[in-house]
CSV table of C-alpha atoms and ligand atoms in Angstrom, one decimal:
chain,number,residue,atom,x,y,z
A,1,UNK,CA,-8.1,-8.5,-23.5
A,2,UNK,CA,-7.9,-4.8,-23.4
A,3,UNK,CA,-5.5,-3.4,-20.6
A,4,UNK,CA,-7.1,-1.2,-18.3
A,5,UNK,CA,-5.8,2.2,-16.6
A,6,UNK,CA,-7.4,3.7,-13.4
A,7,UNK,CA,-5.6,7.1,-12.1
A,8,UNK,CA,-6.8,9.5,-9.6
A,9,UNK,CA,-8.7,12.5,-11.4
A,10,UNK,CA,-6.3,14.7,-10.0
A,11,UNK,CA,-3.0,14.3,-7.9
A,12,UNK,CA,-0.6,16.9,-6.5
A,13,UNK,CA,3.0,16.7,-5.9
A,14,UNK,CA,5.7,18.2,-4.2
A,15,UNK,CA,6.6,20.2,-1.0
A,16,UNK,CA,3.4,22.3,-0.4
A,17,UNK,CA,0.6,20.2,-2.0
A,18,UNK,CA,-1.6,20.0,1.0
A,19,UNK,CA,-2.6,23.5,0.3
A,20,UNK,CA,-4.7,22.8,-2.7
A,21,UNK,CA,-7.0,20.9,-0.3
A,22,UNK,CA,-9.5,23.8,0.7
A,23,UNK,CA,-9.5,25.1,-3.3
A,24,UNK,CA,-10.2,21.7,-4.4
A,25,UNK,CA,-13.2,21.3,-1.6
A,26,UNK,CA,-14.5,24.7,-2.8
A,27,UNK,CA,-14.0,24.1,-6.5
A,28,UNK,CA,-16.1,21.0,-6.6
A,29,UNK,CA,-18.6,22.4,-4.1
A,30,UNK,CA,-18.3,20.2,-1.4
A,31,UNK,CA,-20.6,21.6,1.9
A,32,UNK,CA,-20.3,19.2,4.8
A,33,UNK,CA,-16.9,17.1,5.1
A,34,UNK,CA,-15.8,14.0,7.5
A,35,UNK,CA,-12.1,13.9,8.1
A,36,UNK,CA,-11.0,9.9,8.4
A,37,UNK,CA,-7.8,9.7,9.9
A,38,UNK,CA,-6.1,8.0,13.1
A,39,UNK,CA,-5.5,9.4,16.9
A,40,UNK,CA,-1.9,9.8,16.8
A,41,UNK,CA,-1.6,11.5,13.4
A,42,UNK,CA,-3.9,14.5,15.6
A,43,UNK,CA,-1.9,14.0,18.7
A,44,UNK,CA,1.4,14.6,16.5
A,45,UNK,CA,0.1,17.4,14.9
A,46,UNK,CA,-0.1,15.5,11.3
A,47,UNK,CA,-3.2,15.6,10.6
A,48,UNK,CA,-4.0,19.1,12.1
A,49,UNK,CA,-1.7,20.8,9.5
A,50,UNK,CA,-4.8,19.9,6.7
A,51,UNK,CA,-7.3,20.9,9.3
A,52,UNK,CA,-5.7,24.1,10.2
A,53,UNK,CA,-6.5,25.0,6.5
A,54,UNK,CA,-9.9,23.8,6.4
A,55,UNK,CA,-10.4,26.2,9.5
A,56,UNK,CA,-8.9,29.0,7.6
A,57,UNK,CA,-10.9,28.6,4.5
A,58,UNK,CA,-13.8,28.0,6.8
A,59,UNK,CA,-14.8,24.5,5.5
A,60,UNK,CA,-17.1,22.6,7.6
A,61,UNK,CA,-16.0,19.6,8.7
A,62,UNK,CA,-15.6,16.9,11.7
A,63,UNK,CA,-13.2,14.1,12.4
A,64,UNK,CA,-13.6,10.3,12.7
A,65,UNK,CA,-10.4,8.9,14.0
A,66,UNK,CA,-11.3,6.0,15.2
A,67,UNK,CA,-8.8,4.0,12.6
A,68,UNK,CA,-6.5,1.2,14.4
A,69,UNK,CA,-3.3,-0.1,11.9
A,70,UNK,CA,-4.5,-2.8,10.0
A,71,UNK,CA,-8.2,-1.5,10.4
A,72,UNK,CA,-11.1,-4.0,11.0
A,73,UNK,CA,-14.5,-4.1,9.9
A,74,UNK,CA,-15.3,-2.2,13.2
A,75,UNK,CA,-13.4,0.4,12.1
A,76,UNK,CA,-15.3,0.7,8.6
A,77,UNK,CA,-18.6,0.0,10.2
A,78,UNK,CA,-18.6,2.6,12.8
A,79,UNK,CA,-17.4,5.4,10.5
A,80,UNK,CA,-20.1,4.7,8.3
A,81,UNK,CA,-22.1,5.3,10.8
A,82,UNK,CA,-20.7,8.3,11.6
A,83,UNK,CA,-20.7,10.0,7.5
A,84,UNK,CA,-24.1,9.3,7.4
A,85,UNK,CA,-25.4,11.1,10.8
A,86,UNK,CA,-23.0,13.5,9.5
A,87,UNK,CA,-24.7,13.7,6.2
A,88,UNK,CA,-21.1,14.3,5.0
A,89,UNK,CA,-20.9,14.9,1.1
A,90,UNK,CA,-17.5,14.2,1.0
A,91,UNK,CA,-14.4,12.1,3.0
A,92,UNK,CA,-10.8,13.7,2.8
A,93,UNK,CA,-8.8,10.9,4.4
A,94,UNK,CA,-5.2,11.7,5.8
A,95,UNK,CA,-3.0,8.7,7.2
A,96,UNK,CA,-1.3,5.9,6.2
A,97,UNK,CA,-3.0,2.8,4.2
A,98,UNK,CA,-5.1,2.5,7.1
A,99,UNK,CA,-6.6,5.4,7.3
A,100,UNK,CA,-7.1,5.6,3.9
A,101,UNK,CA,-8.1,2.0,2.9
A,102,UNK,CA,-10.9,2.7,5.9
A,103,UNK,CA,-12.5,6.0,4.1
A,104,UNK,CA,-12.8,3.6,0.6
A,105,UNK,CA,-14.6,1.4,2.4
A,106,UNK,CA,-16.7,3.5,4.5
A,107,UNK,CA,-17.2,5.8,1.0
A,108,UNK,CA,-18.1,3.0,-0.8
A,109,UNK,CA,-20.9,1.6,1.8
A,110,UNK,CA,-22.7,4.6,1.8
A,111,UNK,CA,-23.3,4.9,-1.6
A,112,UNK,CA,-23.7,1.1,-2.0
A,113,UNK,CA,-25.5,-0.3,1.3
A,114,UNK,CA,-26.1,-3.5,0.5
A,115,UNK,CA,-22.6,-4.0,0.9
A,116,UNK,CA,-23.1,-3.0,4.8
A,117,UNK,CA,-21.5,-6.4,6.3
A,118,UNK,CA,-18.2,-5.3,4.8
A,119,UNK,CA,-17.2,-8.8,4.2
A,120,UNK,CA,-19.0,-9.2,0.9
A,121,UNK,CA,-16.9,-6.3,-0.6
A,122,UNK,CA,-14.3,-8.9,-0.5
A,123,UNK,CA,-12.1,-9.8,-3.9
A,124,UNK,CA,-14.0,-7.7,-7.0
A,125,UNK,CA,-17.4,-6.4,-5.6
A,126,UNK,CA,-20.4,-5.5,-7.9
A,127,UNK,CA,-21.0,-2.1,-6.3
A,128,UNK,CA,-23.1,0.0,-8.8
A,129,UNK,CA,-22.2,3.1,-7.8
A,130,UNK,CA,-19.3,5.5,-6.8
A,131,UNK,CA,-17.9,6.0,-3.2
A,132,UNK,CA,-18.7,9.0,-1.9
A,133,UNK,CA,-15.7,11.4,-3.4
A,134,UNK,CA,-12.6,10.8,-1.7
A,135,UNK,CA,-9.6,13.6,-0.8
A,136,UNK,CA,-7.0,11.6,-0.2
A,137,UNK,CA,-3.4,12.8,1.5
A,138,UNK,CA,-0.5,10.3,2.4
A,139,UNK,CA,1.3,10.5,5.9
A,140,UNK,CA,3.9,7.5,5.0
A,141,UNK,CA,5.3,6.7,2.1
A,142,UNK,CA,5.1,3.0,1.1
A,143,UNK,CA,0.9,2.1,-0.1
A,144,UNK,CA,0.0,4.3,-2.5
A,145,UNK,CA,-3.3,3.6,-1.5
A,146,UNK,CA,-4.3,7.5,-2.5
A,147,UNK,CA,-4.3,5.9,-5.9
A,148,UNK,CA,-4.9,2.4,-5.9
A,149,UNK,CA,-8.2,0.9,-6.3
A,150,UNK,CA,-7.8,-1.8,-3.6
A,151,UNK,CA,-8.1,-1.7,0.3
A,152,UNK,CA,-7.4,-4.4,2.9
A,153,UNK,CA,-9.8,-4.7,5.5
A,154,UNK,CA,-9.1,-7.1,9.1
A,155,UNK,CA,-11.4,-9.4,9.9
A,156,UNK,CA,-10.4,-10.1,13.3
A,157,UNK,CA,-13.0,-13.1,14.4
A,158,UNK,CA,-11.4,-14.9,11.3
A,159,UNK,CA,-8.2,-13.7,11.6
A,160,UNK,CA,-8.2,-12.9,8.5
A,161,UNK,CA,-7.2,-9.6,5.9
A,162,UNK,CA,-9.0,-9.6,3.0
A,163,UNK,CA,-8.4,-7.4,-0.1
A,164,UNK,CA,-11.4,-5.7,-2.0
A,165,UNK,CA,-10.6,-4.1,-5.8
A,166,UNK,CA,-12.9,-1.8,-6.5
A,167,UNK,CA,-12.5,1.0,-9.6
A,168,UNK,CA,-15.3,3.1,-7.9
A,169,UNK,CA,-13.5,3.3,-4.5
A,170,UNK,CA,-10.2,5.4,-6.4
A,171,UNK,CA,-9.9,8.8,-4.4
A,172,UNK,CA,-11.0,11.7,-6.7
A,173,UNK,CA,-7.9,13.4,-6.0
A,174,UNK,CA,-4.4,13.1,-4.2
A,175,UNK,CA,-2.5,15.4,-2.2
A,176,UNK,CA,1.6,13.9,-2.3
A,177,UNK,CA,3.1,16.4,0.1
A,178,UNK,CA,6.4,14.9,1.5
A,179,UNK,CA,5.4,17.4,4.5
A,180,UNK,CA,3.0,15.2,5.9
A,181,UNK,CA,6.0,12.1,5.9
A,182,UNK,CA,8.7,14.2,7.5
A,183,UNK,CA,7.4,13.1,11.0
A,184,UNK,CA,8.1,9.3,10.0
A,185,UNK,CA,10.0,7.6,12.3
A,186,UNK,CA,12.8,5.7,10.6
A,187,UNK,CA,11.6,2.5,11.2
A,188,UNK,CA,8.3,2.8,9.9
A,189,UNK,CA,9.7,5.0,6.7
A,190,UNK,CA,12.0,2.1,6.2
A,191,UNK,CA,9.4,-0.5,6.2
A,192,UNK,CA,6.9,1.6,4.4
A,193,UNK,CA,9.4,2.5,1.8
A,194,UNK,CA,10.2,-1.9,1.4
A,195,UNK,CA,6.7,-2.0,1.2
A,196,UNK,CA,6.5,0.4,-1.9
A,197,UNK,CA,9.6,-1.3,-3.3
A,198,UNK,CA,7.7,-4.6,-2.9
A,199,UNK,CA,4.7,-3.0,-5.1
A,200,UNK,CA,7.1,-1.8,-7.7
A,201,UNK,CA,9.0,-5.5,-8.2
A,202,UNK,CA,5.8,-7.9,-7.5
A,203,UNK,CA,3.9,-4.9,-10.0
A,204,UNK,CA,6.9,-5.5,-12.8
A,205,UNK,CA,7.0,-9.2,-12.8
A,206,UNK,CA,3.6,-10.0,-12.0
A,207,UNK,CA,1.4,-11.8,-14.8
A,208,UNK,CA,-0.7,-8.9,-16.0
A,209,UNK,CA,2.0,-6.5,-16.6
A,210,UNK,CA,2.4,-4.6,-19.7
A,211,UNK,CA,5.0,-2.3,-21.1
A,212,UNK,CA,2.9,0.7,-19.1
A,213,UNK,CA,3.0,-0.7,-16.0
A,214,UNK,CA,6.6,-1.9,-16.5
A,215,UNK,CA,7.3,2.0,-17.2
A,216,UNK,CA,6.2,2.8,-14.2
A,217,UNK,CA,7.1,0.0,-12.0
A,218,UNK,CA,10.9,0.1,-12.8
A,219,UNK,CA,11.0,4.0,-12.7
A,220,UNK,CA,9.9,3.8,-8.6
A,221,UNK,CA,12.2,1.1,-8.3
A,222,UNK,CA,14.8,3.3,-9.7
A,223,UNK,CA,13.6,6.4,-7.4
A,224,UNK,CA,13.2,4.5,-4.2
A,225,UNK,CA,16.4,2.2,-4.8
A,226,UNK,CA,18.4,5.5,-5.0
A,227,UNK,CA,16.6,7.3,-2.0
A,228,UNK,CA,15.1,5.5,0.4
A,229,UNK,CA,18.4,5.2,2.5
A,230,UNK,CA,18.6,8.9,2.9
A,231,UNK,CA,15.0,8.9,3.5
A,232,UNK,CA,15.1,6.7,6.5
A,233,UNK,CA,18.4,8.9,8.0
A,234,UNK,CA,15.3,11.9,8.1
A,235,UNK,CA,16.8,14.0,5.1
A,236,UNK,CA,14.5,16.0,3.6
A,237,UNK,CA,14.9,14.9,-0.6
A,238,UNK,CA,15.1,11.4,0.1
A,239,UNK,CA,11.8,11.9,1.9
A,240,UNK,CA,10.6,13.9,-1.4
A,241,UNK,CA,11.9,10.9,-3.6
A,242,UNK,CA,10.4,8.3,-2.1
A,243,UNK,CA,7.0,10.2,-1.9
A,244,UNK,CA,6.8,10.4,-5.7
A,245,UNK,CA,8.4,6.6,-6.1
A,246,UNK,CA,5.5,5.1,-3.9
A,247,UNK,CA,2.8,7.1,-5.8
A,248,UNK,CA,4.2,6.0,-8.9
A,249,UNK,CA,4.4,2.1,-7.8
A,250,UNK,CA,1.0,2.7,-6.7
A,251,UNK,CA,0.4,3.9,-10.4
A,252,UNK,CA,1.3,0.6,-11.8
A,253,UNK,CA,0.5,-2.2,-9.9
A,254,UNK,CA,-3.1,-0.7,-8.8
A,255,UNK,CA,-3.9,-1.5,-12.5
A,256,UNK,CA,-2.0,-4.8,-12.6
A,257,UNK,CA,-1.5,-7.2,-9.4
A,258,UNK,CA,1.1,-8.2,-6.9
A,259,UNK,CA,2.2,-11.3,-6.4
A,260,UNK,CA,3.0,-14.1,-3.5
A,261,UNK,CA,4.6,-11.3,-1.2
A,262,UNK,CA,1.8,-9.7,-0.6
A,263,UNK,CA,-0.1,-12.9,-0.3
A,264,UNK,CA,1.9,-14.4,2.4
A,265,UNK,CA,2.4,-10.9,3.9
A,266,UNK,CA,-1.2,-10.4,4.6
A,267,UNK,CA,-2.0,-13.6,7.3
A,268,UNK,CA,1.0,-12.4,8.7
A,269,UNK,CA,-0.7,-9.2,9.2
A,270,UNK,CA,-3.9,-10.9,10.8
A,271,UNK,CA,-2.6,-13.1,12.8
A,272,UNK,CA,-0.2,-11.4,14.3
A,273,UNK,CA,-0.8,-7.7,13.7
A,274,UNK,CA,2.4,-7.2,12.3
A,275,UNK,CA,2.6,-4.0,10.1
A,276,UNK,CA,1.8,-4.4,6.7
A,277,UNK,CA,5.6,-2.8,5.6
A,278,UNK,CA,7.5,-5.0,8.3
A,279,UNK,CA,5.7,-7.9,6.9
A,280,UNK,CA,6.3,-7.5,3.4
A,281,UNK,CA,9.9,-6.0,3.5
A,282,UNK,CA,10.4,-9.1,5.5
A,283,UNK,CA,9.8,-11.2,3.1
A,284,UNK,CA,10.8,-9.7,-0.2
A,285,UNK,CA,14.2,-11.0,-0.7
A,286,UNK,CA,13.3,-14.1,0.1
A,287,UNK,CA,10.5,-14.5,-2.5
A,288,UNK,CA,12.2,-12.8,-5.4
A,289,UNK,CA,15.0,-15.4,-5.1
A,290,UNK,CA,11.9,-18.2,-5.5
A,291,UNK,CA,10.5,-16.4,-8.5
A,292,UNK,CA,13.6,-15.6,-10.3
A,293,UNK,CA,13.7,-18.3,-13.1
A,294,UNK,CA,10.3,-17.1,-13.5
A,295,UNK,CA,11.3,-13.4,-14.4
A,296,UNK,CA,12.4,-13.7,-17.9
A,297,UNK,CA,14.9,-10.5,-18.1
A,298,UNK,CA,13.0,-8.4,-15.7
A,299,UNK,CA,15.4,-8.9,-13.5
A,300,UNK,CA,18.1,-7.4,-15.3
A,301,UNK,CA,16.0,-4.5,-16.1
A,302,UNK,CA,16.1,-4.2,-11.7
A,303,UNK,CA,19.9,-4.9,-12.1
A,304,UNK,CA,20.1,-2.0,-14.7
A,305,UNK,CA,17.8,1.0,-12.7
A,306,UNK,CA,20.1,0.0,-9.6
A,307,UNK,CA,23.1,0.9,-11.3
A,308,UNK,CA,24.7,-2.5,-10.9
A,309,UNK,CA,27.5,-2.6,-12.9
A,310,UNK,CA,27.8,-4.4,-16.4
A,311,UNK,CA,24.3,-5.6,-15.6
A,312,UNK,CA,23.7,-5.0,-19.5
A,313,UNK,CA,25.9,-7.6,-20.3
A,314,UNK,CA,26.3,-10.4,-17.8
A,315,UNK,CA,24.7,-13.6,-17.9
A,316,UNK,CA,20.7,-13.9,-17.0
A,317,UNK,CA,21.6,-15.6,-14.1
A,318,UNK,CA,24.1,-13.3,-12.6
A,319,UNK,CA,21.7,-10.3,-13.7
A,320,UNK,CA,19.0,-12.3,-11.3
A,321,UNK,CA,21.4,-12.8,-8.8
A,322,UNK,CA,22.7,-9.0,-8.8
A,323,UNK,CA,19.1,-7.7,-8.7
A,324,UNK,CA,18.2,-10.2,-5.3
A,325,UNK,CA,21.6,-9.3,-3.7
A,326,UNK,CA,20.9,-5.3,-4.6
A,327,UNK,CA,17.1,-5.3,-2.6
A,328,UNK,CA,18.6,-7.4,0.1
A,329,UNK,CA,21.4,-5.0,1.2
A,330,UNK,CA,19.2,-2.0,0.4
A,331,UNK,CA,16.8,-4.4,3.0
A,332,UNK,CA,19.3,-5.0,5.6
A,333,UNK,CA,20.4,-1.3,5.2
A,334,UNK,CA,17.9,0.0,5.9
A,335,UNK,CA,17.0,-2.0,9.2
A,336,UNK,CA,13.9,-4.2,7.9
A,337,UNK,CA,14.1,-7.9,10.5
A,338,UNK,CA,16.0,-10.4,8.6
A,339,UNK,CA,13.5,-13.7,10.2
A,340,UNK,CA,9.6,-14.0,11.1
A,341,UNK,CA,10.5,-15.4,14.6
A,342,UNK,CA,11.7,-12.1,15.5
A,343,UNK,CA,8.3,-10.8,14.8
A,344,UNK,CA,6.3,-13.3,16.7
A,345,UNK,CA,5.5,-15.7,13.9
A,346,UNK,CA,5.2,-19.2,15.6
A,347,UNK,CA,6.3,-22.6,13.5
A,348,UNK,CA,3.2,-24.8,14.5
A,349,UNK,CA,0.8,-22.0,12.9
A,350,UNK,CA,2.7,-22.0,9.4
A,351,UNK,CA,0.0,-24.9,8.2
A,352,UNK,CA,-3.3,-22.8,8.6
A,353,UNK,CA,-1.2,-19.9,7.6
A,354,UNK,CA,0.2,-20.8,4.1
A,355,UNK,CA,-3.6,-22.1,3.5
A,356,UNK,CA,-4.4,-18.7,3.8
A,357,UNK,CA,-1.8,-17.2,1.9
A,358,UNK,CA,-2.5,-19.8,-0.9
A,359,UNK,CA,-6.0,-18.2,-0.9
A,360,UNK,CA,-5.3,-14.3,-0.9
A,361,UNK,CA,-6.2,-12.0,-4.0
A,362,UNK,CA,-2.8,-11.3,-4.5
A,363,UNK,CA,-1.1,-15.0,-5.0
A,364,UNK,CA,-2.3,-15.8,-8.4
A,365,UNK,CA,-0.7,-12.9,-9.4
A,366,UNK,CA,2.9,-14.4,-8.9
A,367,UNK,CA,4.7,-15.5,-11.9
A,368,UNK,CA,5.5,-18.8,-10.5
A,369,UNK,CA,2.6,-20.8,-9.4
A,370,UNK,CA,2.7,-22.3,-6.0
A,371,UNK,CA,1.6,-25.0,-3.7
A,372,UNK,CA,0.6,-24.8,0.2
A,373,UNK,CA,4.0,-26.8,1.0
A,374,UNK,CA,6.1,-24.4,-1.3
A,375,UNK,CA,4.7,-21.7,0.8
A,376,UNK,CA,5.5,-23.5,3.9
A,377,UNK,CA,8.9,-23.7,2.7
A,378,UNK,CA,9.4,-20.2,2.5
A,379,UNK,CA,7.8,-19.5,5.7
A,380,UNK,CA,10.0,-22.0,7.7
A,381,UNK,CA,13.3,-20.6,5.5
A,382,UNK,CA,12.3,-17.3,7.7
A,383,UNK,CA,11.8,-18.4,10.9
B,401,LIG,N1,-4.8,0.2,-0.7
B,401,LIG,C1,-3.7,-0.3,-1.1
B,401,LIG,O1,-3.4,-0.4,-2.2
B,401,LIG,C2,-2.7,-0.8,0.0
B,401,LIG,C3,-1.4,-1.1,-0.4
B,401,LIG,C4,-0.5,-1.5,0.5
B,401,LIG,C5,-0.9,-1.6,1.9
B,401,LIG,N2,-2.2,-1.3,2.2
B,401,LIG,C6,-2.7,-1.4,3.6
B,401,LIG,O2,-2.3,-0.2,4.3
B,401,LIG,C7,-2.1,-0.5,5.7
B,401,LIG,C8,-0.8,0.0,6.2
B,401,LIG,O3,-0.6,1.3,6.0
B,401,LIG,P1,0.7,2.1,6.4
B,401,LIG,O4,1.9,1.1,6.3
B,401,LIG,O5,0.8,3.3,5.6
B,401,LIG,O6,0.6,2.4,7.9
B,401,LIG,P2,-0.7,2.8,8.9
B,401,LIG,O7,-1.6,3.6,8.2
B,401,LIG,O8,-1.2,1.5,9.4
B,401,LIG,O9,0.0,3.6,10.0
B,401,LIG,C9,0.9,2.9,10.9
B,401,LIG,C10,1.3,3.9,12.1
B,401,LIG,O10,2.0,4.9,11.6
B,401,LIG,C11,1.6,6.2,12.1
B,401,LIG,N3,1.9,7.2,11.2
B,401,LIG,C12,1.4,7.4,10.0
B,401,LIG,N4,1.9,8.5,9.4
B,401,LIG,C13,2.8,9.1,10.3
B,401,LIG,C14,3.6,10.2,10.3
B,401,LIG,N5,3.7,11.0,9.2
B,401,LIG,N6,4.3,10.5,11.4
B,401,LIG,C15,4.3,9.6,12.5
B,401,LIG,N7,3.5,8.5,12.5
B,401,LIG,C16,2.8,8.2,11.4
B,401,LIG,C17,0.1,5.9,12.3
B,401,LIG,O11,-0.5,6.8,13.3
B,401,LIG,C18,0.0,4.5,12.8
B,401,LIG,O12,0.2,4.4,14.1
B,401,LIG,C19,-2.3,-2.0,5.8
B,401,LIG,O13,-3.6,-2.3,6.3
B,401,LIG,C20,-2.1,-2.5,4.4
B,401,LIG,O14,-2.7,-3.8,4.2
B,401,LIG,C21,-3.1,-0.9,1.3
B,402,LIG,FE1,1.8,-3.4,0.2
């Protein structure tokens, strides 16, 4: 089977970028626009440094921010809702994955209603049309989700995240501007940054990859392996680095898969509201130790873009080792929770919860296959 590429139409990088927002609203003649983004990124004054230009190039627009972390079907139902008494021709979503994953949804019910329940966008939907065009621009730096084709949508009376792929949901264009990250806090840059690093490894050894994707996938690893540290201590390049390194994860593994990280990451997620990056970054070392013998020499190629030493040369199984020991000090390093207990995850739920994990869009994705009690395993290795 033919491999398949999806890209934004258009991305801009670099210190700056969120000016090109009002030109590229004008240029493709955009009238009436709805700004999707959460209440804190206005109260900080994130999301107010796009709308300040849309004021100055006197582009109508209004704001839905009604976008929780880990946003629900609520969330998606009432902002369609909102675009279309609106009559918006257009979404520019700023935020996080939330924010962003919400305005894919929301764009793509409007132009596809009979997908108005939400839930039925689940897994790979037969939507017929486009979303309604999507301006996308990142506050953290870990989902890529300005250029992936996926969101992940909470269903809370279920307990439940589900993951819809969707090429006609990709924003039309994508605004990296490490700007709109400075205001991180470290501890949500460091888990957003493990999150990235989690779609660049899962992305490189997962079962679809292909030289491409592999390109890409071990050139973030490279980037965020070598800055995300100084990213998290608030300096300014490392914040630039890791904008481009998520982007370019989210290059790859869009097009590609995860794996069993993100599979046993997202019940986490819904049944504790734990954030998507804590959850992940949690678990990565972990799981790349279960997968190694599964890896073939893609963890040595890790080993090699971390600068380990004589990876080139040393046995497979030391290269493996090297490459876990590498993201597990970069994890610790950087401050990510080193058990699930500390987040709240409770031992007598792990049954229904590996079920679910078992069952997510991402786990067939992993190299190794896995069972319910393997997954168990892991969970209780973490408590
Ligand atoms: N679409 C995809 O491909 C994809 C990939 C990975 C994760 N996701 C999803 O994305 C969501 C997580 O997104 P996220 O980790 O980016 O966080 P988020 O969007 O949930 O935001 C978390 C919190 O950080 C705050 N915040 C965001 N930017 C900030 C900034 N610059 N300064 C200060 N505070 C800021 C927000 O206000 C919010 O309170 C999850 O639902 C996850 O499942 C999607
Ligand atoms: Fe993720």
């Amino acid at each position: 089977m033919a491999n398949r590429m999806m890209l934004n139409e258009t991305s801009y990088h670099g210190k700056g970028a969120i000016k090109a927002v009002p030109t590229e609203v004008k240029a493709r003649g955009f009238k009436k626009v709805v700004v999707v983004t959460d209440k804190d990124l206005i109260k900080f004054n994130v999301a107010t440094k796009v709308t300040n230009l849309l004021d100055d190039a006197a582009i109508d627009y209004v704001i839905y921010d009604g976008i929780v972390p880990n946003p629900t079907i609520e969330n998606v139902k009432n902002g369609v809702n909102f675009v279309n008494e609106v009559g918006a021709d257009a979404i520019i979503a700023i935020g996080g994955g939330s924010p962003i994953d919400t305005a894919k949804a929301i764009g793509i019910i409007v132009s596809n209603p009979e997908f108005s329940d939400v839930i039925s966008l689940e897994g790979v939907a037969d939507t017929k049309n486009p979303s309604l065009p999507i301006l996308a621009v990142p506050t953290t730096s870990g989902t890529a989700a300005e250029v992936t084709i996926n969101y992940v949508i909470t269903d809370k009376t279920n307990a439940r995240k589900f993951v819809c792929v969707d090429p006609h949901d990709i924003p039309l264009v994508a605004f990296i501007d490490s700007e709109m990250m400075m205001g991180m806090p470290k501890n949500l840059c460091a888990s957003t940054g493990m999150d990235a690093m989690t779609h660049a490894i899962e992305g490189l050894i997962t079962k679809g990859a292909w030289e491409m994707t592999d390109m890409l996938h071990l050139k973030a690893i490279e980037i965020i392996g070598r800055s995300l540290r100084s990213s998290v201590e608030g300096e300014l390049k490392g914040r630039e680095e890791i904008a481009l390194g998520q982007y370019i994860a989210g290059m790859g593994f869009s097009n590609v898969g995860l794996g069993l990280v993100h599979g046993m990451a997202h019940p986490l997620s819904a049944w504790y509201n734990i954030p998507h990056g804590v959850a992940c970054a949690t678990l990565l070392p972990t799981v790349m130790k279960y997968n190694k013998a599964f890896t073939g020499e893609k963890y040595r190629e890790i080993a090699k873009v971390l600068h380990i030493v004589d990876a080139e040369i040393m046995t497979i199984e030391a290269a493996r080792d090297a490459a876990c020991t590498a993201i597990d000090q970069l994890s610790k390093d950087v401050g990510i929770p080193t058990t699930i207990s500390e987040l709240g995850v409770k031992a007598e739920d792990l049954p229904k919860i590996a079920e679910d994990a078992l069952n997510d869009v991402c786990t067939p994705g992993n190299p190794r296959d896995t069972t319910v009690e393997e997954i168990i395993e892991i969970y209780q290795g973490l408590l």
